[in-house]
């Protein structure tokens, strides 16, 4: 007697791993066996539409969502493929301040910034020459400008959304 064991079907989910809140996104099922059936499991996500092997989803809440694809072949064997999709919001700058807006050349001031949903970069521009440094939300940085200087806080997320804020303290002579 020969026993034939049904092999579980194989497949793959393709699509973005990070999306913007309240924006539609599409995942696609790539299934090796054309006779297999499949079912999407999308807890917490809004199903906008299903067309063929594609499902279009949306979320109104930031979170990491696990999406599953259950594939069943004609022998009754099944497999589950999972992927995570992170729903993020656009970056925001809560505050970007200088301890003084007018200073004497060579005197220190403190720059501080608070932001969310992204990575911060602080650009310093003096006479058209630009330098940048990565900063964390809640930073306090002492600077000592000798002349008028622009400070620009840029916050970006992984989807290339960005916001920026500019400070231009006035530097006077001694």
CSV table of C-alpha atoms in Angstrom, one decimal:
chain,number,residue,atom,x,y,z
A,1,UNK,CA,0.0,0.0,0.0
A,2,UNK,CA,1.4,3.4,-1.0
A,3,UNK,CA,0.3,6.3,1.0
A,4,UNK,CA,0.5,9.7,-0.7
A,5,UNK,CA,0.9,12.6,1.7
A,6,UNK,CA,-0.6,15.9,0.5
A,7,UNK,CA,2.1,18.6,0.3
A,8,UNK,CA,1.0,21.9,1.8
A,9,UNK,CA,0.6,24.6,-0.8
A,10,UNK,CA,3.2,27.4,-1.0
A,11,UNK,CA,2.8,31.1,-1.7
A,12,UNK,CA,3.9,34.6,-0.9
A,13,UNK,CA,2.3,37.9,0.1
A,14,UNK,CA,3.7,41.0,-1.7
A,15,UNK,CA,3.1,44.6,-0.9
A,16,UNK,CA,4.3,47.4,1.3
A,17,UNK,CA,5.6,46.8,4.9
A,18,UNK,CA,4.8,50.3,6.0
A,19,UNK,CA,1.9,52.6,4.9
A,20,UNK,CA,0.5,55.9,5.8
A,21,UNK,CA,-2.6,56.1,8.1
A,22,UNK,CA,-6.0,56.4,6.3
A,23,UNK,CA,-4.4,55.6,2.9
A,24,UNK,CA,-5.4,52.6,0.8
A,25,UNK,CA,-2.7,49.9,0.2
A,26,UNK,CA,-2.8,46.7,-1.7
A,27,UNK,CA,-1.4,43.3,-0.9
A,28,UNK,CA,-1.1,40.5,-3.5
A,29,UNK,CA,-1.2,36.7,-3.1
A,30,UNK,CA,1.3,34.8,-5.2
A,31,UNK,CA,0.2,31.2,-5.2
A,32,UNK,CA,2.2,28.4,-6.9
A,33,UNK,CA,-0.8,26.0,-7.3
A,34,UNK,CA,-3.4,27.6,-9.7
A,35,UNK,CA,-6.1,25.3,-8.4
A,36,UNK,CA,-5.6,26.2,-4.7
A,37,UNK,CA,-8.1,28.4,-2.9
A,38,UNK,CA,-7.1,31.2,-0.5
A,39,UNK,CA,-8.5,33.4,2.2
A,40,UNK,CA,-7.2,36.7,3.6
A,41,UNK,CA,-7.3,37.3,7.4
A,42,UNK,CA,-6.9,41.0,8.2
A,43,UNK,CA,-7.8,41.7,11.8
A,44,UNK,CA,-8.1,45.4,12.6
A,45,UNK,CA,-7.9,46.5,9.0
A,46,UNK,CA,-10.7,47.8,6.8
A,47,UNK,CA,-11.2,45.8,3.6
A,48,UNK,CA,-11.7,48.3,0.8
A,49,UNK,CA,-11.9,45.7,-2.0
A,50,UNK,CA,-10.9,42.3,-3.2
A,51,UNK,CA,-10.0,41.7,-6.8
A,52,UNK,CA,-8.5,38.4,-8.0
A,53,UNK,CA,-5.4,37.8,-5.9
A,54,UNK,CA,-5.3,41.4,-4.6
A,55,UNK,CA,-6.8,42.9,-1.4
A,56,UNK,CA,-6.9,46.6,-0.8
A,57,UNK,CA,-6.9,47.6,2.8
A,58,UNK,CA,-6.9,50.8,5.0
A,59,UNK,CA,-6.4,51.6,8.7
A,60,UNK,CA,-7.4,54.6,10.7
A,61,UNK,CA,-5.2,53.6,13.6
A,62,UNK,CA,-1.4,53.5,13.8
A,63,UNK,CA,-0.1,50.0,14.7
A,64,UNK,CA,1.6,47.0,13.3
A,65,UNK,CA,-0.9,44.6,11.8
A,66,UNK,CA,-0.4,41.0,11.0
A,67,UNK,CA,-2.1,39.9,7.8
A,68,UNK,CA,-2.5,36.2,7.0
A,69,UNK,CA,-3.1,34.3,3.8
A,70,UNK,CA,-4.5,30.8,4.2
A,71,UNK,CA,-3.9,28.7,1.1
A,72,UNK,CA,-5.7,25.3,0.7
A,73,UNK,CA,-5.0,22.9,-2.2
A,74,UNK,CA,-7.4,20.4,-3.8
A,75,UNK,CA,-6.0,17.6,-1.5
A,76,UNK,CA,-7.2,19.6,1.5
A,77,UNK,CA,-3.7,20.5,2.7
A,78,UNK,CA,-3.3,24.1,3.8
A,79,UNK,CA,-0.6,26.5,4.8
A,80,UNK,CA,-0.7,30.0,6.3
A,81,UNK,CA,1.6,32.8,5.2
A,82,UNK,CA,1.9,35.9,7.3
A,83,UNK,CA,3.3,39.4,6.8
A,84,UNK,CA,3.3,42.5,9.0
A,85,UNK,CA,2.2,46.0,7.8
A,86,UNK,CA,3.1,49.0,10.0
A,87,UNK,CA,0.6,51.9,9.7
A,88,UNK,CA,2.3,55.2,10.5
A,89,UNK,CA,1.3,58.8,10.6
A,90,UNK,CA,3.1,61.8,9.1
A,91,UNK,CA,5.9,63.2,11.2
A,92,UNK,CA,5.1,66.2,13.4
A,93,UNK,CA,7.2,68.9,15.1
A,94,UNK,CA,5.7,69.8,18.4
A,95,UNK,CA,8.3,72.5,19.3
A,96,UNK,CA,11.6,73.8,17.9
A,97,UNK,CA,12.9,76.7,20.1
A,98,UNK,CA,15.9,78.8,20.8
A,99,UNK,CA,16.6,80.0,24.3
A,100,UNK,CA,17.0,83.5,22.9
A,101,UNK,CA,16.1,85.1,19.5
A,102,UNK,CA,18.7,87.8,19.8
A,103,UNK,CA,22.2,87.2,21.1
A,104,UNK,CA,25.7,88.7,21.1
A,105,UNK,CA,28.2,87.1,18.8
A,106,UNK,CA,30.0,84.2,20.7
A,107,UNK,CA,27.4,83.9,23.4
A,108,UNK,CA,25.8,80.4,23.7
A,109,UNK,CA,22.1,79.7,23.1
A,110,UNK,CA,20.2,76.4,23.6
A,111,UNK,CA,18.2,74.9,20.7
A,112,UNK,CA,15.5,72.4,21.8
A,113,UNK,CA,13.1,70.3,19.8
A,114,UNK,CA,10.3,67.8,20.3
A,115,UNK,CA,8.9,65.8,17.4
A,116,UNK,CA,7.0,62.5,16.7
A,117,UNK,CA,6.7,59.8,14.0
A,118,UNK,CA,10.1,60.2,12.4
A,119,UNK,CA,13.9,60.7,12.5
A,120,UNK,CA,15.2,64.2,13.2
A,121,UNK,CA,18.0,66.0,11.4
A,122,UNK,CA,19.3,69.4,12.5
A,123,UNK,CA,20.8,71.5,9.7
A,124,UNK,CA,23.1,74.4,10.5
A,125,UNK,CA,23.6,76.9,7.6
A,126,UNK,CA,26.2,79.6,7.9
A,127,UNK,CA,27.0,81.7,4.8
A,128,UNK,CA,25.5,79.0,2.5
A,129,UNK,CA,27.6,76.2,4.1
A,130,UNK,CA,25.4,73.4,5.5
A,131,UNK,CA,26.2,70.8,8.1
A,132,UNK,CA,23.7,68.3,9.6
A,133,UNK,CA,23.4,66.1,12.6
A,134,UNK,CA,20.9,63.5,13.7
A,135,UNK,CA,18.9,64.5,16.8
A,136,UNK,CA,16.5,62.7,19.0
A,137,UNK,CA,13.1,64.1,20.1
A,138,UNK,CA,13.6,66.1,23.3
A,139,UNK,CA,17.1,67.3,22.3
A,140,UNK,CA,18.7,70.3,24.0
A,141,UNK,CA,21.8,71.5,22.1
A,142,UNK,CA,24.0,74.4,23.0
A,143,UNK,CA,25.4,76.4,20.1
A,144,UNK,CA,27.6,79.4,19.9
A,145,UNK,CA,26.9,81.3,16.7
A,146,UNK,CA,29.4,84.0,15.7
A,147,UNK,CA,27.2,85.4,13.0
A,148,UNK,CA,23.6,85.0,11.7
A,149,UNK,CA,22.9,81.3,11.3
A,150,UNK,CA,19.9,79.3,10.2
A,151,UNK,CA,18.9,76.2,12.1
A,152,UNK,CA,16.5,73.9,10.3
A,153,UNK,CA,14.9,70.9,12.0
A,154,UNK,CA,13.7,68.3,9.5
A,155,UNK,CA,11.8,65.2,10.6
A,156,UNK,CA,11.2,62.4,8.1
A,157,UNK,CA,9.5,59.0,8.3
A,158,UNK,CA,10.4,55.9,6.2
A,159,UNK,CA,7.8,56.9,3.6
A,160,UNK,CA,9.7,60.1,2.8
A,161,UNK,CA,7.1,62.3,4.4
A,162,UNK,CA,8.8,65.2,6.0
A,163,UNK,CA,8.1,68.4,8.0
A,164,UNK,CA,10.6,71.2,8.9
A,165,UNK,CA,10.9,74.2,11.1
A,166,UNK,CA,13.3,77.1,10.8
A,167,UNK,CA,15.1,79.2,13.5
A,168,UNK,CA,17.1,82.3,12.7
A,169,UNK,CA,18.4,83.9,15.9
A,170,UNK,CA,19.8,87.4,15.3
A,171,UNK,CA,23.5,87.7,16.2
A,172,UNK,CA,24.8,91.2,17.1
A,173,UNK,CA,28.4,92.3,17.5
A,174,UNK,CA,30.2,92.5,20.9
